[in-house]
Coordinates of C-alpha atoms and ligand atoms in Angstrom, one line a residue:
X17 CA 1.0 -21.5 -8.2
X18 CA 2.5 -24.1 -6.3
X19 CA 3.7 -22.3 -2.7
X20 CA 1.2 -23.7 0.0
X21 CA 1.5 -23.3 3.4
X22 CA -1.1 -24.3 5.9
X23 CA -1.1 -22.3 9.1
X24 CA -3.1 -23.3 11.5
X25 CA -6.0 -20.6 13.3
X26 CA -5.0 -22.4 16.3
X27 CA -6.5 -21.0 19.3
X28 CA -7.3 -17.4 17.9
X29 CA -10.8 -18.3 17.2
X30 CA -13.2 -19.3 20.5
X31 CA -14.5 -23.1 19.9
X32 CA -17.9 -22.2 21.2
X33 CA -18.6 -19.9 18.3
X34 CA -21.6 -20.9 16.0
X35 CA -20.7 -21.6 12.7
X36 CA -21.8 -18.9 10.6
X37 CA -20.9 -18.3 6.5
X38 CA -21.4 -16.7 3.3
X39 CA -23.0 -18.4 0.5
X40 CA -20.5 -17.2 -2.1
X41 CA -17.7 -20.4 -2.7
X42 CA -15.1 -17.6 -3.3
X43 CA -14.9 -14.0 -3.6
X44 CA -12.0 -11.7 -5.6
X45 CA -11.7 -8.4 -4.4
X46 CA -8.8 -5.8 -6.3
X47 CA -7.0 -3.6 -3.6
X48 CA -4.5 -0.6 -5.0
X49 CA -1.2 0.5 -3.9
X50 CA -0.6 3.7 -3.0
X51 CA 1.5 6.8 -3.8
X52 CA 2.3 9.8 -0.8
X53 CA 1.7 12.9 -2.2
X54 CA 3.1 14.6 0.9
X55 CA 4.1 12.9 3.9
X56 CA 5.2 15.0 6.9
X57 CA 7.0 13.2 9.9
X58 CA 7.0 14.5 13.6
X59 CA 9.6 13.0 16.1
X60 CA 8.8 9.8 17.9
X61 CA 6.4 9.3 20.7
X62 CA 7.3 7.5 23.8
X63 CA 5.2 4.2 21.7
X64 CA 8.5 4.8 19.3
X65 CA 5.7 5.7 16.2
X66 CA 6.4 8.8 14.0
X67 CA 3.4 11.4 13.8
X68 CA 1.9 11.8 10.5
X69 CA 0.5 14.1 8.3
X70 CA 0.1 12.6 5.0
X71 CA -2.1 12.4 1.2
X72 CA -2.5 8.9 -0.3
X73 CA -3.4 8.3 -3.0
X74 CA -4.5 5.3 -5.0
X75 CA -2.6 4.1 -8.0
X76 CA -4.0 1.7 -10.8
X77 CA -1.5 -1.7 -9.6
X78 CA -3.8 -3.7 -8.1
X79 CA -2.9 -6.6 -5.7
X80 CA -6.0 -9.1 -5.9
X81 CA -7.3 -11.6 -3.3
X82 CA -8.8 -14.7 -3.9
X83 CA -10.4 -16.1 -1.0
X84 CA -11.7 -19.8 -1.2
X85 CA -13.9 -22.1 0.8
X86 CA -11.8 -25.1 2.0
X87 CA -11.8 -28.5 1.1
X88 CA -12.8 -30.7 4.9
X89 CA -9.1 -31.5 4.6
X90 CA -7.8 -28.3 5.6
X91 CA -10.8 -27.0 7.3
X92 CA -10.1 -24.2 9.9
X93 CA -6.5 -23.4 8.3
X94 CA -5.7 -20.2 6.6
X95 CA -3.7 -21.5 3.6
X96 CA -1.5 -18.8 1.5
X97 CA -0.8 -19.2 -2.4
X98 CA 0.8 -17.3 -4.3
X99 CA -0.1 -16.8 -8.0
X100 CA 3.7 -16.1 -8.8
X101 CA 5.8 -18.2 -6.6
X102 CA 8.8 -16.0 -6.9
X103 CA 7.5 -13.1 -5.4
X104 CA 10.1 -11.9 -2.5
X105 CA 6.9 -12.0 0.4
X106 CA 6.8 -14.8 3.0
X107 CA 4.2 -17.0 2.7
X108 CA 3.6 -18.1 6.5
X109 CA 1.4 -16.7 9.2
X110 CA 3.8 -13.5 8.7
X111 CA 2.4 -12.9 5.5
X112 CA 0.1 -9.3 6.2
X113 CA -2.6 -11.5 4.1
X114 CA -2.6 -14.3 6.3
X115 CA -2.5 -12.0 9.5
X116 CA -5.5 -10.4 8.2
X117 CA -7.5 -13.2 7.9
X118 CA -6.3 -14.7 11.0
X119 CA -7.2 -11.7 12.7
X120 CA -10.6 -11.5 11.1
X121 CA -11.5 -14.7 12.4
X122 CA -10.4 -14.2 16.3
X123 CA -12.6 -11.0 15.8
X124 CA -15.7 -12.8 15.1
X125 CA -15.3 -16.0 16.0
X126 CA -15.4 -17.9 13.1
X127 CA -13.0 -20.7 12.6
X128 CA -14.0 -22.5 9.0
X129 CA -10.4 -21.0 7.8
X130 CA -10.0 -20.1 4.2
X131 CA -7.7 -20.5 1.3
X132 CA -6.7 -17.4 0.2
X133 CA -4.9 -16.9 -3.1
X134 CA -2.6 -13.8 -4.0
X135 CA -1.6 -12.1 -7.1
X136 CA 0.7 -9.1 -6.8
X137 CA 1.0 -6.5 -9.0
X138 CA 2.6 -3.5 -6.7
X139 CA 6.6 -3.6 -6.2
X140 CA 7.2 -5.7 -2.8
X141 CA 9.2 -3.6 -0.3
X142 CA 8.8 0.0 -2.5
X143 CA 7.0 2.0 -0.5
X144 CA 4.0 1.6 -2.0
X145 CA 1.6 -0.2 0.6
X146 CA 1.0 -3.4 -1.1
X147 CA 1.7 -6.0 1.6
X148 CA -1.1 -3.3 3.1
X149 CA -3.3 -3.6 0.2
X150 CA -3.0 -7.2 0.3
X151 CA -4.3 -7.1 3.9
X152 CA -7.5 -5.0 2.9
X153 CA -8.3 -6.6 0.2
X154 CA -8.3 -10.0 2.4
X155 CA -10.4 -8.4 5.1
X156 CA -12.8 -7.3 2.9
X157 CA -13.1 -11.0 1.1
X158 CA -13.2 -13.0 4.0
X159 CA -15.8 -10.6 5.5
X160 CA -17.9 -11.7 2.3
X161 CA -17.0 -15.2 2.0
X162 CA -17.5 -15.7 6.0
X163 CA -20.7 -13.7 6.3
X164 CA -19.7 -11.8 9.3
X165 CA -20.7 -8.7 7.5
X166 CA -18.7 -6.0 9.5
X167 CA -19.3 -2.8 8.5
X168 CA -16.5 -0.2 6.9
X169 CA -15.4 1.4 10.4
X170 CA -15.2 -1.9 12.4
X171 CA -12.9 -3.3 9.4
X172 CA -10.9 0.2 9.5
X173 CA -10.4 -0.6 12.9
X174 CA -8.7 -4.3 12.4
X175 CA -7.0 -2.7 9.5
X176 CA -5.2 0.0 11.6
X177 CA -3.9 -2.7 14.2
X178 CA -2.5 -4.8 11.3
X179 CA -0.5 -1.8 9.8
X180 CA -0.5 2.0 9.7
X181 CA -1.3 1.7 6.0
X182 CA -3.8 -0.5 5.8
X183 CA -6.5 1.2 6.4
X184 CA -5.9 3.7 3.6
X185 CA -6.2 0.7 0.9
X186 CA -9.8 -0.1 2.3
X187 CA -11.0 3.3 1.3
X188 CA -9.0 4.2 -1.8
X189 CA -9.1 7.1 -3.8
X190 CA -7.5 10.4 -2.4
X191 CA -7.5 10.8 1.5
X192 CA -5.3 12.7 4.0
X193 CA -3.9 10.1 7.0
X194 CA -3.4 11.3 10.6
X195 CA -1.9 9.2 13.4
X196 CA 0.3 7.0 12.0
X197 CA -1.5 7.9 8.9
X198 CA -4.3 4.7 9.7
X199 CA -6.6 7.2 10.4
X200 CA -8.1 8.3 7.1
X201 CA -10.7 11.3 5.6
X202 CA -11.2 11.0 1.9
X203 CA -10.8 14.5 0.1
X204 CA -12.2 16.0 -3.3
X205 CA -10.1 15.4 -6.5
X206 CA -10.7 16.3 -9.9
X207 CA -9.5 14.7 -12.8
X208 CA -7.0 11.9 -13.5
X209 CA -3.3 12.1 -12.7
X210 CA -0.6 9.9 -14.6
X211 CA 2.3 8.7 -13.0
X212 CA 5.9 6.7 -13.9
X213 CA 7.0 4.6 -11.3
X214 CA 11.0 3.1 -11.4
X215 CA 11.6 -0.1 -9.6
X216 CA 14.9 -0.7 -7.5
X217 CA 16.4 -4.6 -7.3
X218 CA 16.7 -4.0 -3.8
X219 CA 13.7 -3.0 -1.2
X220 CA 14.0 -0.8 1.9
X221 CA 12.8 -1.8 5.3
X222 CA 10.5 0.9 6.4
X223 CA 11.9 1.1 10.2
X224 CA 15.1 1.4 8.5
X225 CA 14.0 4.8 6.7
X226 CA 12.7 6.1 9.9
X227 CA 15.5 5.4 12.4
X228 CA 17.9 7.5 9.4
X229 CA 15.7 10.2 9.4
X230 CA 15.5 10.2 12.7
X231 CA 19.1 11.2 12.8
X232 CA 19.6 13.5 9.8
X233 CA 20.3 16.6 10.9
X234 CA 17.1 19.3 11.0
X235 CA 14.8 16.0 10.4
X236 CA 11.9 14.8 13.2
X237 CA 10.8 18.5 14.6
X238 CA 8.4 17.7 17.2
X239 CA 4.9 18.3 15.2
X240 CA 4.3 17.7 12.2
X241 CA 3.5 20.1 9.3
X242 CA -0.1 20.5 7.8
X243 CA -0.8 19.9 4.3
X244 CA -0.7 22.5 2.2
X245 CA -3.8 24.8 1.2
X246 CA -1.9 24.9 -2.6
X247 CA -2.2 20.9 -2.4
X248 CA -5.4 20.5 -1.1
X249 CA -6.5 23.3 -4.2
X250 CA -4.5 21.7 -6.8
X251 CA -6.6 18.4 -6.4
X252 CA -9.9 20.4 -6.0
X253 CA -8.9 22.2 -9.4
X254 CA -7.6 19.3 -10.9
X255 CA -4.7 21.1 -11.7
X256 CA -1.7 18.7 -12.5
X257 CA 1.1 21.3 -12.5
X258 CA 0.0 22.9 -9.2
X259 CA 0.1 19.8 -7.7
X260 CA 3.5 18.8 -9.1
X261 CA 4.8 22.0 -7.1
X262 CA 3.3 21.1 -3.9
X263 CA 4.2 17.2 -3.7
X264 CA 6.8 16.5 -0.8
X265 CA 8.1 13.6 1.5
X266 CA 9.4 14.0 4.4
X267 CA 11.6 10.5 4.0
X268 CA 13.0 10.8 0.8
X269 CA 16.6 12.7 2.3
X270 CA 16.3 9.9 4.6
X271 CA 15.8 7.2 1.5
X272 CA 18.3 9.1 -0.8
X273 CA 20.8 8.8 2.0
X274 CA 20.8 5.2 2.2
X275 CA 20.3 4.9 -1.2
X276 CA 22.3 7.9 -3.2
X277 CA 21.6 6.5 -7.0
X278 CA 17.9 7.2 -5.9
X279 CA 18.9 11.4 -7.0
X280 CA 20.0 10.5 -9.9
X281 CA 16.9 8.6 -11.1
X282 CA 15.2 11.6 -9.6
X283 CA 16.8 13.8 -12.4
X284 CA 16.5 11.7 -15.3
X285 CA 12.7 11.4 -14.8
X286 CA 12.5 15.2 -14.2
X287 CA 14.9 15.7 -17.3
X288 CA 12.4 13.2 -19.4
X289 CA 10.0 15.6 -18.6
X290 CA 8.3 14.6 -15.5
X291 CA 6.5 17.8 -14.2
X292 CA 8.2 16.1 -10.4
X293 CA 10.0 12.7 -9.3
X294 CA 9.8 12.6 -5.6
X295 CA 10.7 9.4 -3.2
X296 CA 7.0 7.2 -2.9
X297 CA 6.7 6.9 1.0
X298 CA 9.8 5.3 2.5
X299 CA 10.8 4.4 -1.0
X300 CA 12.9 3.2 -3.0
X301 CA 10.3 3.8 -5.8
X302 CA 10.6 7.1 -7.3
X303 CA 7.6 8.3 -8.9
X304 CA 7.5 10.7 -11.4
X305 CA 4.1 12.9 -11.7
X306 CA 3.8 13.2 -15.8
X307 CA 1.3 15.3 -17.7
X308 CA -0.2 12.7 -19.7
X309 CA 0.3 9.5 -21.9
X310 CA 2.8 10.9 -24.0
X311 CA 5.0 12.4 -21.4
X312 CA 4.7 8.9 -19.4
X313 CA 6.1 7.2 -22.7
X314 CA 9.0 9.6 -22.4
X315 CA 9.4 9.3 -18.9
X316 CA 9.2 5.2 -18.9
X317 CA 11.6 5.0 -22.1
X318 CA 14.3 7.6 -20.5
X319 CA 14.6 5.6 -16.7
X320 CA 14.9 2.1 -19.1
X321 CA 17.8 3.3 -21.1
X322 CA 19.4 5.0 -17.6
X323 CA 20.3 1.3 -16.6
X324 CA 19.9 2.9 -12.9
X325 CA 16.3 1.0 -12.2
X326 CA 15.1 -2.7 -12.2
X327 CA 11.7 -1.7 -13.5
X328 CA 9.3 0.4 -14.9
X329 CA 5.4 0.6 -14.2
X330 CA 3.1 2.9 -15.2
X331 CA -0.6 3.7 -13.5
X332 CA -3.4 6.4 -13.6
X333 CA -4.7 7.5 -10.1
X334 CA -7.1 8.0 -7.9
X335 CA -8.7 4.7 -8.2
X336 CA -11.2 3.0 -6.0
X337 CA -10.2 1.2 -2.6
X338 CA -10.4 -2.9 -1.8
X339 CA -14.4 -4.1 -3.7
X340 CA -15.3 -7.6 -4.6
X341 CA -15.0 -7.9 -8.4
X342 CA -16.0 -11.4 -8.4
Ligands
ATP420 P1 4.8 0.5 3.3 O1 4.8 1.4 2.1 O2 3.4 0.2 3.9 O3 5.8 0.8 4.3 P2 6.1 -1.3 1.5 O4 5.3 -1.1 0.2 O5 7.4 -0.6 1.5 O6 5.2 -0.9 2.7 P3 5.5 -4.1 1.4 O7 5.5 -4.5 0.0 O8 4.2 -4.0 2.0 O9 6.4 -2.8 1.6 O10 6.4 -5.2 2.2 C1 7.2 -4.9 3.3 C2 7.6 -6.2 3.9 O11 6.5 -6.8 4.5 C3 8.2 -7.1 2.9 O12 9.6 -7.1 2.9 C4 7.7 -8.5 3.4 O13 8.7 -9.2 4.0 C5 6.6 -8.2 4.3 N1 5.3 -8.7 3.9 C6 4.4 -9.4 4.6 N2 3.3 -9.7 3.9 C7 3.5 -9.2 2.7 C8 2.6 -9.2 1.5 N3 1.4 -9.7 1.5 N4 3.1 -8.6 0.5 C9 4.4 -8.0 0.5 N5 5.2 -8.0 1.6 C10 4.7 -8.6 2.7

């Protein structure tokens, strides 16, 4: 724990605000990373984003916030620690944790500052939404450790302008994104689904993914597709097969062409016995749908002996979106 960086709030907050604050001293809150389990890509608008039709869905790694009153030494700072000082994420007012906060506090005024400390538990770069859930989960703990109290739709809001995927960590679970995918409608599930994920050493840059796909040939029709009714029915049912056969991602051609080894972890999870591997969101993590514990022991053991990934993780979804646990 020994990265620090104090960046000053600076002018984002008005000086005539009253002071106004929580009672709590600190407040935890657990956010999850996320998993597509189809993600359908339109061409570009004139604003350069890609339309999307897309299914998140929460996975059991959990990035968790730590938000602390200050000491009157750094008062009206946001201050950024993280738990392992290794982690490959900046820790300056880049940092989608210390942007939230910031952002937070021009919102409403309030300009105490916080000290906000981060463990991450989702792969950084991987297409799995954790710099996103890190964002949430710091939205919804300063809202509690400030007192400004906003309800879920205004902190949606400030989610979507910090990311396209953060507002999907706020609500968890299962949920279908429009837009940019920031705009979010939970959807019935049944049942618990196990997944595999494998880790690359290197990250992808998420523009990167999209300006390849946006020249594969056939790729970036002009609307998007709609989710399938055999998805949609396959979480209703609970039905893990059913739903192996209807997960898809627009990006992954796009990933697997700057990345080729990514098809060849593809088909050593699916020769494990992964029901499907498919790309997760602009990748490089390949997840790997398995039936249950047993096939996710396989799965795990097979990608570890391929010496093609960095890591393996495993996690049960849906889980909950970004709550104070403490
Ligand atoms: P997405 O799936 O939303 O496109 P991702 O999972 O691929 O995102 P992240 O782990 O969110 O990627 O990180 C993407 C980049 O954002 C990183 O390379 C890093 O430089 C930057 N970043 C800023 N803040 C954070 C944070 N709190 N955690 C991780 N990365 C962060």
């Amino acid at each position: 724990m020994s990265h620090l960086r104090a960046v000053p709030n600076g002018p984002t907050g008005p000086s005539t605000a009253p002071p106004r604050s929580g009672s709590a001293s600190s407040v935890r809150v657990e956010a999850p990373g996320k998993v597509n389990l189809f993600l359908s890509a339109g061409a570009p608008g004139p604003d350069g984003y890609h339309p999307l039709t897309t299914v998140f869905q929460a996975v059991r790694l959990i990035e968790t916030v730590t938000a602390r009153r200050q000491s009157a030494q750094n008062h009206g700072t946001v201050t950024l620690t993280l738990e392992e000082p290794d982690a490959a994420v900046p820790i300056d007012a880049s940092n989608l944790a210390v942007r939230a906060a910031d952002l937070l506090a021009e919102v409403t005024g309030v300009n105490e500052g916080v000290d906000l400390l981060l463990r991450k538990r989702v792969p950084v770069a991987g297409g799995m939404a954790g710099g996103s859930a890190d964002a949430a989960a710091t939205l919804v703990a300063c809202n509690a450790l400030w007192g400004t109290n906003l309800p879920l739709p205004e902190l949606s809001a400030l989610a979507s302008r910090l990311g396209a995927d953060v507002p999907f960590p706020l609500t968890g679970a299962t949920a279908v994104g429009h837009g940019r995918g920031d705009l979010v409608t939970p959807i019935m599930t049944r049942g618990s689904y196990h997944w595999v994920f494998a880790l690359a050493e290197q990250g992808l840059s998420t523009p990167a993914v999209f300006r390849r796909f946006d020249v594969l040939p056939g790729a970036g029709e002009p609307a998007v597709r709609d989710i399938p009714e055999a998805l949609t029915a396959a979480l209703r049912a609970g039905d893990v097969r059913a739903l192996a056969d209807s997960l898809h991602n627009d990006l992954q051609a796009a990933a697997i062409d700057l990345r080729p080894e990514l098809a060849r972890v593809i088909s050593v999870a699916e020769e494990a016995g992964a029901l499907r591997a498919i790309v997760s969101g602009s990748g490089p993590t390949i997840a790997a749908l398995v039936e249950d514990a047993g096939g996710a022991q396989r799965v795990s053991r097979a990608l570890k002996a391929s010496g093609l990934v960095a890591g393996v993780l495993r996690a049960d979804a849906p889980v909950a979106g970004a709550r104070v646990v403490g």
